[in-house]
Coordinates of C-alpha atoms in Angstrom, one line a residue:
X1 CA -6.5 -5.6 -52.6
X2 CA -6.7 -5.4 -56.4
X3 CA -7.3 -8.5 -58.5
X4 CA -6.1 -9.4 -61.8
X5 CA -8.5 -9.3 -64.6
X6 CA -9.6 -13.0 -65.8
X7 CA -11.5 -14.1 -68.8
X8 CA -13.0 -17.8 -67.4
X9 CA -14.8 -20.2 -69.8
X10 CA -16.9 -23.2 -68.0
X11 CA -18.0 -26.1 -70.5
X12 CA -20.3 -27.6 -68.3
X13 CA -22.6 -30.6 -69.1
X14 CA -25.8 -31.6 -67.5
X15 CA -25.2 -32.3 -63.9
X16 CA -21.9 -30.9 -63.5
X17 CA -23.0 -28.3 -61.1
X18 CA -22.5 -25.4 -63.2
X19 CA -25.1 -23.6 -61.1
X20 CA -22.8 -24.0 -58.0
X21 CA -20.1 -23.1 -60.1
X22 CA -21.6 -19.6 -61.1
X23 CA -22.9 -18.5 -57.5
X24 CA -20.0 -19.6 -56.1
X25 CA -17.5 -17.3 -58.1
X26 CA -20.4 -14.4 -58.1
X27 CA -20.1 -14.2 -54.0
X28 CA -16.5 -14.6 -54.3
X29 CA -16.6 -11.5 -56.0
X30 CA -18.3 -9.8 -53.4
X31 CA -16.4 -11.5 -50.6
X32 CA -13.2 -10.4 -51.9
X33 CA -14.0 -6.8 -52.2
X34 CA -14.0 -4.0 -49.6
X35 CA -17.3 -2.4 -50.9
X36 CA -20.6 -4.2 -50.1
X37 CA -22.1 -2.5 -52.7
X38 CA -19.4 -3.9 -55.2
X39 CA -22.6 -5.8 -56.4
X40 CA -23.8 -3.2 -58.3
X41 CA -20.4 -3.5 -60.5
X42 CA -21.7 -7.0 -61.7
X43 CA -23.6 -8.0 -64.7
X44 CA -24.9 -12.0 -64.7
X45 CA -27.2 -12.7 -67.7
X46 CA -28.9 -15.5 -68.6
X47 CA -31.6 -16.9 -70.7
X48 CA -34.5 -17.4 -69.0
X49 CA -36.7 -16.0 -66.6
X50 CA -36.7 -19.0 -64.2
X51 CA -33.0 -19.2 -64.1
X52 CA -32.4 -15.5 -63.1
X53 CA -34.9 -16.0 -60.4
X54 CA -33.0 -18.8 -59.4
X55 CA -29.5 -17.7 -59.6
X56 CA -30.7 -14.7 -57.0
X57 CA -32.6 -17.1 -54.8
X58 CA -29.5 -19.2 -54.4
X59 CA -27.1 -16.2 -53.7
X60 CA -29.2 -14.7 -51.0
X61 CA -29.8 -18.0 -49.4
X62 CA -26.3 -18.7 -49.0
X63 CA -25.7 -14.8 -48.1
X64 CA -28.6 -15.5 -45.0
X65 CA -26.8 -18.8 -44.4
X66 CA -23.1 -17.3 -44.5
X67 CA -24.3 -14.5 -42.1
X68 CA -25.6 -16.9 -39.3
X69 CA -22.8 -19.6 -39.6
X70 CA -22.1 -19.9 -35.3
X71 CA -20.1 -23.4 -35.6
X72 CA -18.5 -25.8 -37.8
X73 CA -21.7 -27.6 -38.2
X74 CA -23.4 -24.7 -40.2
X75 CA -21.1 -24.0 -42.8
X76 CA -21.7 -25.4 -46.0
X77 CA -19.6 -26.8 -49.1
X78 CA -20.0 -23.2 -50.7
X79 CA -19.4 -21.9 -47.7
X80 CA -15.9 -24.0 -46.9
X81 CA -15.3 -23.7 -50.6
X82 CA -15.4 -19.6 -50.2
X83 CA -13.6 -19.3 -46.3
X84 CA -10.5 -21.2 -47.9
X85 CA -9.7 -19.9 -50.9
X86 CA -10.1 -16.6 -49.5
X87 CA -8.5 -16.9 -46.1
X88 CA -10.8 -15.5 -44.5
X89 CA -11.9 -15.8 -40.6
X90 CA -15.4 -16.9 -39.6
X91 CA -16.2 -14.1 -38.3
X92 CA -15.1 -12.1 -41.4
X93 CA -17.5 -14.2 -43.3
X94 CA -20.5 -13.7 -41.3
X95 CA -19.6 -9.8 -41.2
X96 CA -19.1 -9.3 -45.3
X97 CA -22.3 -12.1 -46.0
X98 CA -24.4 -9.5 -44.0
X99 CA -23.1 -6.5 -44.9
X100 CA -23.5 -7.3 -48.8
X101 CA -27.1 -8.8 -47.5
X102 CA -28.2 -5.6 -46.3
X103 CA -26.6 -3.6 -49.2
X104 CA -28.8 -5.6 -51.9
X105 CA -31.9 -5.7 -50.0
X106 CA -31.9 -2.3 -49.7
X107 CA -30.8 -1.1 -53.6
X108 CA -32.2 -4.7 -55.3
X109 CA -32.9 -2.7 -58.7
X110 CA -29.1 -2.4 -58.8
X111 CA -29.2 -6.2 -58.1
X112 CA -28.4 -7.1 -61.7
X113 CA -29.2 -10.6 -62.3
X114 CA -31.4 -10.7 -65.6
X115 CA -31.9 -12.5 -68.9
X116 CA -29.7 -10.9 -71.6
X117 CA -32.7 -9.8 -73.6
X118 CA -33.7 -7.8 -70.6
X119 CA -30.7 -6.2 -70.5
X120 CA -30.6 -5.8 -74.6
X121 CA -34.2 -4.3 -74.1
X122 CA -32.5 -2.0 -71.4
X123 CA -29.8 -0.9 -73.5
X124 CA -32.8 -0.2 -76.5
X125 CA -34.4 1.6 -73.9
X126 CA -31.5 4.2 -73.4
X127 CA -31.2 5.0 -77.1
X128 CA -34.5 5.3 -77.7
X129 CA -34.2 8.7 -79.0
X130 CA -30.9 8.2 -80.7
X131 CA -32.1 4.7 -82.6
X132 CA -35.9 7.3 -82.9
X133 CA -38.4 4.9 -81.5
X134 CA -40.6 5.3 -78.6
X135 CA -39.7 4.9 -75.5
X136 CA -42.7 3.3 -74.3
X137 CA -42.7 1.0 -76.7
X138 CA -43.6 -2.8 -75.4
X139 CA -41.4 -5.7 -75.9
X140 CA -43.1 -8.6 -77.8
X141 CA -41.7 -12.5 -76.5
X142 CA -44.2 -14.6 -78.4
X143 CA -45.1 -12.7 -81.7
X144 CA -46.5 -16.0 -83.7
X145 CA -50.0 -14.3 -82.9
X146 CA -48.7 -10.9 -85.2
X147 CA -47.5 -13.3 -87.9
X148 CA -50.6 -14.5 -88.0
X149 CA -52.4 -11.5 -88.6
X150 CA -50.0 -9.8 -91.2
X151 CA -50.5 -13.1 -92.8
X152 CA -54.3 -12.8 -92.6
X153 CA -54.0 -9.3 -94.1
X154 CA -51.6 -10.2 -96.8
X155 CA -54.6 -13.0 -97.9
X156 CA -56.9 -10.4 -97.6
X157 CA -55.4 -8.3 -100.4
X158 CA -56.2 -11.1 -103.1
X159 CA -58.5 -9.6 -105.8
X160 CA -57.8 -6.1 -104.4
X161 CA -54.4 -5.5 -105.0
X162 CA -53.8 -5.9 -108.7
X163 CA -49.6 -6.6 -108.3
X164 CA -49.6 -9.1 -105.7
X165 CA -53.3 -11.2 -106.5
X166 CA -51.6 -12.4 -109.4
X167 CA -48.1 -13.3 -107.4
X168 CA -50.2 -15.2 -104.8
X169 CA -52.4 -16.6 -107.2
X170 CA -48.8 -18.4 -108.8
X171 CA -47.4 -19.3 -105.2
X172 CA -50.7 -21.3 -104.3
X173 CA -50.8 -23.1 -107.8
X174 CA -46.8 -24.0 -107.5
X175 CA -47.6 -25.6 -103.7
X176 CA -50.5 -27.3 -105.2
X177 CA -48.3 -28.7 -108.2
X178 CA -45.5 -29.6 -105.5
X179 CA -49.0 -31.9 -104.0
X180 CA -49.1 -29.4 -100.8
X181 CA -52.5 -27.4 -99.9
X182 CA -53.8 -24.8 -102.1
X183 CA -54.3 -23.6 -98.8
X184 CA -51.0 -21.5 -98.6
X185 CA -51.3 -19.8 -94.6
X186 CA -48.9 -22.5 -93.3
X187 CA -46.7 -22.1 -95.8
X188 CA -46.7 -18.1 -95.5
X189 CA -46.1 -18.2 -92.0
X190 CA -43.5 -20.7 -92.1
X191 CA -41.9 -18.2 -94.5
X192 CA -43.0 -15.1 -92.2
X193 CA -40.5 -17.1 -89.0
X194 CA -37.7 -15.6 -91.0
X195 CA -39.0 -12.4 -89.5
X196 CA -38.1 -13.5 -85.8
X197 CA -34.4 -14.5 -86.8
X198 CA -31.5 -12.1 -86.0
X199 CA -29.2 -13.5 -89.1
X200 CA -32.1 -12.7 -91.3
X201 CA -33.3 -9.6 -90.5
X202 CA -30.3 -7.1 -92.2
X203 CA -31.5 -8.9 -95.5
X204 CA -35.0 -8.5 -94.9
X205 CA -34.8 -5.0 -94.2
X206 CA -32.8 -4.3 -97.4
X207 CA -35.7 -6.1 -99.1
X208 CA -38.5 -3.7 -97.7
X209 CA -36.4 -1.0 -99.6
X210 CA -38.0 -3.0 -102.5
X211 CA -41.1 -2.6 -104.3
X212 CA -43.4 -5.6 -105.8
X213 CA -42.1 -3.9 -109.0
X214 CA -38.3 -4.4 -108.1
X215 CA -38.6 -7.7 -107.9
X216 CA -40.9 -8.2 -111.1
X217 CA -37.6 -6.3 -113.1
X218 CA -35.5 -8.8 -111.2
X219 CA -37.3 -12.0 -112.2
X220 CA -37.3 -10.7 -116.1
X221 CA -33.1 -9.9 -115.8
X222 CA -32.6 -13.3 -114.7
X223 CA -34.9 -15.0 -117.0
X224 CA -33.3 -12.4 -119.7
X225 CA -29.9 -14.6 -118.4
X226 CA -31.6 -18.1 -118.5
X227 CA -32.7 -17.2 -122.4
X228 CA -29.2 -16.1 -123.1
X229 CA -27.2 -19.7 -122.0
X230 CA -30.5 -21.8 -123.2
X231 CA -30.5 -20.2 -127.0
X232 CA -26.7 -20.3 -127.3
X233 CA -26.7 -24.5 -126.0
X234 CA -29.8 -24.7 -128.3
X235 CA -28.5 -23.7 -131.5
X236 CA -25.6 -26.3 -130.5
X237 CA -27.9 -29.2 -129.9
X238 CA -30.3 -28.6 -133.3
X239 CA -26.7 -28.4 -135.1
X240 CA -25.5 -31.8 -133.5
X241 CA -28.7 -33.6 -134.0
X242 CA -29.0 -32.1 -137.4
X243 CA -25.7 -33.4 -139.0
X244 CA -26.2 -36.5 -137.5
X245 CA -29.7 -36.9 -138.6
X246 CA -29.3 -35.2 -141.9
X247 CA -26.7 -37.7 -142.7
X248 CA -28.9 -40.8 -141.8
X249 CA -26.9 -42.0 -138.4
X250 CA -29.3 -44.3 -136.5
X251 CA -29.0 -42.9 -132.8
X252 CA -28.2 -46.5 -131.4
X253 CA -24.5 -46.2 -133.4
X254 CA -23.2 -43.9 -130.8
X255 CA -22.1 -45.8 -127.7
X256 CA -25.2 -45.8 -125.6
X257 CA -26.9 -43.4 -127.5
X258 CA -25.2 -40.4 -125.2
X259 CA -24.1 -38.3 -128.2
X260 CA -27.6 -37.6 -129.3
X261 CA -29.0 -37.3 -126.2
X262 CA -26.5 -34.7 -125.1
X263 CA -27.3 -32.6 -128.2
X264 CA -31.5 -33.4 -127.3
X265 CA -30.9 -32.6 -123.1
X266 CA -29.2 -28.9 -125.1
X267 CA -32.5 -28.5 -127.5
X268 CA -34.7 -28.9 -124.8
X269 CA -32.8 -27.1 -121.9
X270 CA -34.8 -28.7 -118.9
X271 CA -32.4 -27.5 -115.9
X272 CA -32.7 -30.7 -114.2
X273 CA -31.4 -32.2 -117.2
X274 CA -28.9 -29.9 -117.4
X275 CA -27.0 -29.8 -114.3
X276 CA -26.8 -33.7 -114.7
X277 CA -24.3 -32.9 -118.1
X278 CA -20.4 -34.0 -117.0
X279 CA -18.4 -33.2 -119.0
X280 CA -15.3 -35.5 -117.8
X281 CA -17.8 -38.1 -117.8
X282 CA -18.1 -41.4 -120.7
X283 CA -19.0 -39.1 -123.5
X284 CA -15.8 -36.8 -123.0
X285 CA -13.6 -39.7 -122.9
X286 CA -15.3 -41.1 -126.0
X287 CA -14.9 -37.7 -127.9
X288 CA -11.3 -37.6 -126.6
X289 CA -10.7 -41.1 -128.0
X290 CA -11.5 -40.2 -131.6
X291 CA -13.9 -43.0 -131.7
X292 CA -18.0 -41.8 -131.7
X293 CA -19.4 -45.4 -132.9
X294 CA -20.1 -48.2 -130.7
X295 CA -17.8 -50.7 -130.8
X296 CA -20.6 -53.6 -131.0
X297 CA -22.1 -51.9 -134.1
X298 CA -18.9 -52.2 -136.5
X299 CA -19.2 -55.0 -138.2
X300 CA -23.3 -54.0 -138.7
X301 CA -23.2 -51.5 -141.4
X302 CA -19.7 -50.2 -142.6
X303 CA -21.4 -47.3 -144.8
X304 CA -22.5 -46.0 -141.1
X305 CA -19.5 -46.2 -139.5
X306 CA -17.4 -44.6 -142.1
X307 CA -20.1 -41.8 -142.2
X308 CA -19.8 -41.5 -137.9
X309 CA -16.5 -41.4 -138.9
X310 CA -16.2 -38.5 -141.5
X311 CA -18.3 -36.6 -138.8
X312 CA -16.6 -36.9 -136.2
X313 CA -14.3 -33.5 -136.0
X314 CA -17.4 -31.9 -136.8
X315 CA -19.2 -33.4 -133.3
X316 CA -16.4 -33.5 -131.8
X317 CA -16.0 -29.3 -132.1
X318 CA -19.5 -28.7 -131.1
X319 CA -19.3 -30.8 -127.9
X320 CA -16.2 -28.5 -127.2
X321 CA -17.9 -25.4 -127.8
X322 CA -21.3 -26.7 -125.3
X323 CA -18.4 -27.2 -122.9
X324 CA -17.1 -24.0 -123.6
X325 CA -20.3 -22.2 -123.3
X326 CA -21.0 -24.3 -120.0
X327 CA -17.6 -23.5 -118.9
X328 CA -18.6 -19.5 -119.3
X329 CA -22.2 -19.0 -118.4
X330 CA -23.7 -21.9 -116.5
X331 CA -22.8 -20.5 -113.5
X332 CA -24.5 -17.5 -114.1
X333 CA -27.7 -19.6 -115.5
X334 CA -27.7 -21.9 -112.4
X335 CA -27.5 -19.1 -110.0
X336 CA -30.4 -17.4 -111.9
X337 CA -32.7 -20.6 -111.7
X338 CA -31.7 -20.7 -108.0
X339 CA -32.9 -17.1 -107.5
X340 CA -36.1 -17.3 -109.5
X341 CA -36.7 -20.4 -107.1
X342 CA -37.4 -17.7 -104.7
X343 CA -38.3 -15.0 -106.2
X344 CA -42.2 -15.4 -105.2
X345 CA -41.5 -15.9 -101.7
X346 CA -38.9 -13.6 -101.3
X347 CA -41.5 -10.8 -102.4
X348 CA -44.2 -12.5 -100.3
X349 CA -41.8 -12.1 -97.1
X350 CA -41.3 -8.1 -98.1
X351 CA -44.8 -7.8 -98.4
X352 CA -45.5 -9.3 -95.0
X353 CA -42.6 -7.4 -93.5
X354 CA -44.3 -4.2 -94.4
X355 CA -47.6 -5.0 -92.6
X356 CA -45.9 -6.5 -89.9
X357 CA -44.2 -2.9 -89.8
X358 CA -47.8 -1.4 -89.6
X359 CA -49.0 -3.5 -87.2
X360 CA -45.8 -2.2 -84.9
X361 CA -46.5 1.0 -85.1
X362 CA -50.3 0.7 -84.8
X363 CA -49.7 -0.9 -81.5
X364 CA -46.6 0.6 -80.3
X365 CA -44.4 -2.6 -79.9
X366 CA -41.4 -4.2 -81.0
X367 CA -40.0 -7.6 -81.6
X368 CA -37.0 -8.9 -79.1
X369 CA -34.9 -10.3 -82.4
X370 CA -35.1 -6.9 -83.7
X371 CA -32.9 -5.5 -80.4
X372 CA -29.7 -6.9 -81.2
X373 CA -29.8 -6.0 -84.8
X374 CA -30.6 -2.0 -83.5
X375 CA -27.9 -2.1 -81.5
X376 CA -25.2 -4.2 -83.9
X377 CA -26.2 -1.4 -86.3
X378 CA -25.7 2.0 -84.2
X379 CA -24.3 1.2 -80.8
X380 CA -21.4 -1.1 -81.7
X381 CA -20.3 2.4 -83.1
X382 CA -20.3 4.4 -79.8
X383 CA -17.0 3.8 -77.5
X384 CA -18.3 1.7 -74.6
X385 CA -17.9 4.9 -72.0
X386 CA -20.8 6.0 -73.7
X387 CA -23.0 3.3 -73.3
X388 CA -22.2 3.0 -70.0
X389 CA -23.0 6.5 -69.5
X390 CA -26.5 5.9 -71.1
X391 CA -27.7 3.1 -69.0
X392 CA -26.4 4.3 -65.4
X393 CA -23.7 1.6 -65.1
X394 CA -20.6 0.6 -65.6
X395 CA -19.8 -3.3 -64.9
X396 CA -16.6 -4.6 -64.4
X397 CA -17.7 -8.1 -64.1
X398 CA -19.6 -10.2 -66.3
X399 CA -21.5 -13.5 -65.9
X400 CA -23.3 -14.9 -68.8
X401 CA -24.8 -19.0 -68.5
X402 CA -26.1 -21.0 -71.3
X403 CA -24.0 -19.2 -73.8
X404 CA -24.1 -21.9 -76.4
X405 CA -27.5 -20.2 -76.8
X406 CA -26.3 -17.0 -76.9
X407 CA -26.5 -15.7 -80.5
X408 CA -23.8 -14.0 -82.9
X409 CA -25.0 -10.3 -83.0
X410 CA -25.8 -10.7 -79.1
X411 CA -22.1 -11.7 -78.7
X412 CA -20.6 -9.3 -80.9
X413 CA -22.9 -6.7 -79.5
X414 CA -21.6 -7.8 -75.4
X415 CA -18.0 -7.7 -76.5
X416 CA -17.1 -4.0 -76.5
X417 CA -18.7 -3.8 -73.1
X418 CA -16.5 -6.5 -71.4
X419 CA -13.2 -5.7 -73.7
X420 CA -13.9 -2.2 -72.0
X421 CA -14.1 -3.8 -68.6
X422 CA -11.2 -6.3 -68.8
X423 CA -8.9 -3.5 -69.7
X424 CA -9.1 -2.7 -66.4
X425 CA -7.7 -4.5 -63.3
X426 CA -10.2 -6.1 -60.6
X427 CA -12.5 -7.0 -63.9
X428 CA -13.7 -10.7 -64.9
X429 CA -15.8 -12.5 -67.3
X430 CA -17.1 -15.7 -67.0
X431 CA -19.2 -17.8 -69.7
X432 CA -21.0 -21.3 -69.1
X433 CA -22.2 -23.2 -71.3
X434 CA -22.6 -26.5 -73.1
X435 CA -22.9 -26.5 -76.9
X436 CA -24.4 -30.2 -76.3
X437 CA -27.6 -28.4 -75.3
X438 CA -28.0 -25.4 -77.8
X439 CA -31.6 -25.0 -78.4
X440 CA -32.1 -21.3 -79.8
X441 CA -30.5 -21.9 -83.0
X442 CA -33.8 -20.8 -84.9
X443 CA -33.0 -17.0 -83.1
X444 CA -29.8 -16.5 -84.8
X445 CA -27.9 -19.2 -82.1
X446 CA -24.7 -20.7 -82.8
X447 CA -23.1 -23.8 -81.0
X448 CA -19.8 -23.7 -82.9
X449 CA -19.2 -19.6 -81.3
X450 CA -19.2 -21.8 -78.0
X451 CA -17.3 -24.3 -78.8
X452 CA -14.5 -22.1 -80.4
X453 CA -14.4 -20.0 -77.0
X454 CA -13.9 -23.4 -75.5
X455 CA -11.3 -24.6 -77.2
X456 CA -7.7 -24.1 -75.1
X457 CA -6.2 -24.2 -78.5
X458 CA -7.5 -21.5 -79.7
X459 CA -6.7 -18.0 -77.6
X460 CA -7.4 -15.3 -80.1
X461 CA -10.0 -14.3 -82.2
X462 CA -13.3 -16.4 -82.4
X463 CA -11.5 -18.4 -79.4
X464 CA -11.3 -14.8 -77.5
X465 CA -11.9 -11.6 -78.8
X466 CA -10.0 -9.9 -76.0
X467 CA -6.4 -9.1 -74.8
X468 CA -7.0 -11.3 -71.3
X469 CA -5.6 -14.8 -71.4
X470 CA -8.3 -16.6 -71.5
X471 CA -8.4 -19.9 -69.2
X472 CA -10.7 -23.0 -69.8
X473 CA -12.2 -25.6 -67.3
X474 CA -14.3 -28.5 -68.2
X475 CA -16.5 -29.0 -65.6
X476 CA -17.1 -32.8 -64.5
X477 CA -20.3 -34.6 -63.4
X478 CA -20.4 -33.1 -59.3
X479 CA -24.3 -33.1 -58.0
X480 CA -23.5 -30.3 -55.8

């Protein structure tokens, strides 16, 4: 009998028997379908090793328990849960459970319960010649010991390379300044992680496109932009502080002094200093009042006043024009500082991106966050037929747990497949998942994808990417 298709979101805390929850609606699957072999149709990913193991321990125990269930006394609460809500006889249930038994012991490569990097790694594996890499390349989990030597190596260029010694030489002197370790390896590697994150590694490889060179005739545009804003704000300052000086105005006659200041912060052009300049703040309403002296200083010396006062359209027009060039081009000067911030490790990580590349192809391996990224850049462009086609399967059911940890690209990457497979009936998804306990957010995870999936508000786009209702059960506390 055909079956609907259903898109199923669990948000399952700690202790809610989400476990249960999946291997329970996993043999219903099977239960419900004519085929013992329907297993092969279904996909269940999660995230680690330990939990795949488990997830197919605990459906071929119940399978072994289902198919030896004699009385009442032997049937469990999966196995009640199961008979009921698919009417089925006893004896039916014994007869399918052993028949589907047999069927995966005897095909178990086709017995796809994995993590979902095993199955990106397959899908790598299948394109190998269309994404040209090698297929026997090896898959690198823990790759903090390659860091460590592309760091080593990038080190080991100081006094030999004559473009980056000089660019290292700067980076160790600013950590010492900023009271860290002259000693920069940590700091290095802590900028090599960026390496091992999904989200970052478009941008990185658009960097490696980049020569040391590039990014020297970057640094001198922006500081070309800096001069620019600071030479036009300086000219303003030495004319403010001129007339004022010129004309023998004590600095203390301006209400706190701020007038002066202003026009010094503009001579000097220290950016800390400058991004603390308000223009709506106690100086702007002072200038907008028409009155520059300070109130408390009237009565002191009326030459000085009267003086403050024939100056003050003067003062008054250059504040407006600092605002005006503020207005115009501090964005652009603020953005530049921002950027030059960087600069130096920015062209640190290309460099170590490059010799991490060598070290790749010296050994013939590859990094797991770089498998999502191949495949969000060519195969989200093949129709999901063809992918099937490539890896020897096509699922119409999909099980992925802990998918608060599952990341964007690896989402985006998944969703063709199941759109493909809801869009036909006797198809299902099903996601579990707690955004409570999201721990790869360092690998490009995001807890807010989950939560917007779980959300019974929000039925389209972010909330579900595909044409099936979707339907949304929180799972209580049940120690099942």
């Amino acid at each position: 009998m055909s079956q609907i298709s259903t898109f199923q979101v669990y948000n399952a805390s700690a202790g809610s028997g989400k476990t249960f929850t999946l291997v329970k609606a996993y043999l219903k699957i099977l239960l419900q379908h004519q085929s013992p072999h329907h297993f092969k149709k279904v996909l269940a990913m999660t995230f680690t090793n330990k939990a795949a193991l488990e997830m197919k321990e605990r459906i071929l125990h119940n399978l072994v328990s289902f198919s030896n269930v004699r009385s009442d006394d032997d049937k469990t609460d999966m196995y009640l849960d199961l008979q009921n809500e698919l009417n089925l006889s006893t004896e039916d249930v014994r007869k399918k459970a052993n028949q589907i038994l047999n069927a995966i012991l005897q095909n178990y490569a086709a017995f796809h319960i994995s993590t979902i990097d095993s199955f990106t790694n397959k899908l790598v594996k299948s394109f190998a010649h269309d994404l040209n890499i090698a297929t026997d390349f090896e898959v690198v989990l823990q790759p903090q010991e390659l860091l460590t030597e592309a760091v080593d190596r990038l080190i080991a260029k100081i006094g030999i390379d004559a473009k980056l010694t000089p660019i290292m030489l700067r980076f160790a002197k600013e950590k010492t300044l900023e009271d860290k370790s002259w000693d920069i390896t940590r700091e290095l590697l802590e900028i090599a992680d960026m390496l091992l994150n999904e989200n970052d590694l478009r941008g990185v490889q658009y960097m490696q496109d980049k020569s040391i060179d590039d990014f020297l005739a970057l640094q001198q545009i922006l500081k070309g932009r800096q001069k620019y804003f600071t030479d036009k704000i300086r000219v303003i300052g030495e004319k403010g502080l001129l007339l004022i000086d010129q004309n023998a105005v004590p600095h203390n006659f301006f209400p706190h002094s701020e007038l002066p200041k202003f026009f010094n912060k503009l001579i000097v052009g220290e950016p800390k200093e400058l991004r603390k300049i308000n223009f709506e703040g106690r100086l702007a309403k002072n200038i907008a009042s028409g009155v520059l002296y300070s109130k408390s200083k009237k009565k002191t010396n009326a030459t000085i006043i009267s003086t403050i006062d024939s100056l003050t359209d003067s003062l008054t027009a250059l504040f407006e024009e600092a605002r005006y060039v503020f207005d115009k081009d501090f964005t652009s000067y603020y953005l530049a500082e921002l950027i030059l911030k960087q600069i130096i490790p920015v062209t640190l990580l290309s460099s170590i991106a490059k010799i991490l590349d060598d070290i790749k192809v010296e050994h013939n391996i590859m990094f797991n966050a770089e498998f999502n990224q191949l495949i969000s850049s060519y195969l989200i462009d093949q129709p999901a037929a063809f992918i099937y086609e490539k890896i020897g399967e096509k699922f119409q059911h999909f099980f992925i747990d802990e998918m608060q940890d599952t990341s964007v690209l690896q989402w985006q990457n998944l969703i063709p497949l199941i759109d493909n497979a809801l869009a036909e009936i006797d198809s299902s998804a099903l996601l579990v998942g707690d955004a409570k306990q999201a721990i790869y957010r360092w690998r490009g995870g995001k807890a807010e994808q989950f939560i917007a999936l779980a959300n019974d508000n929000l039925n389209e786009g972010e909330g579900n990417p595909f044409v099936v209702s979707k339907w949304v059960n929180n799972l209580e506390t049940n120690y099942r």
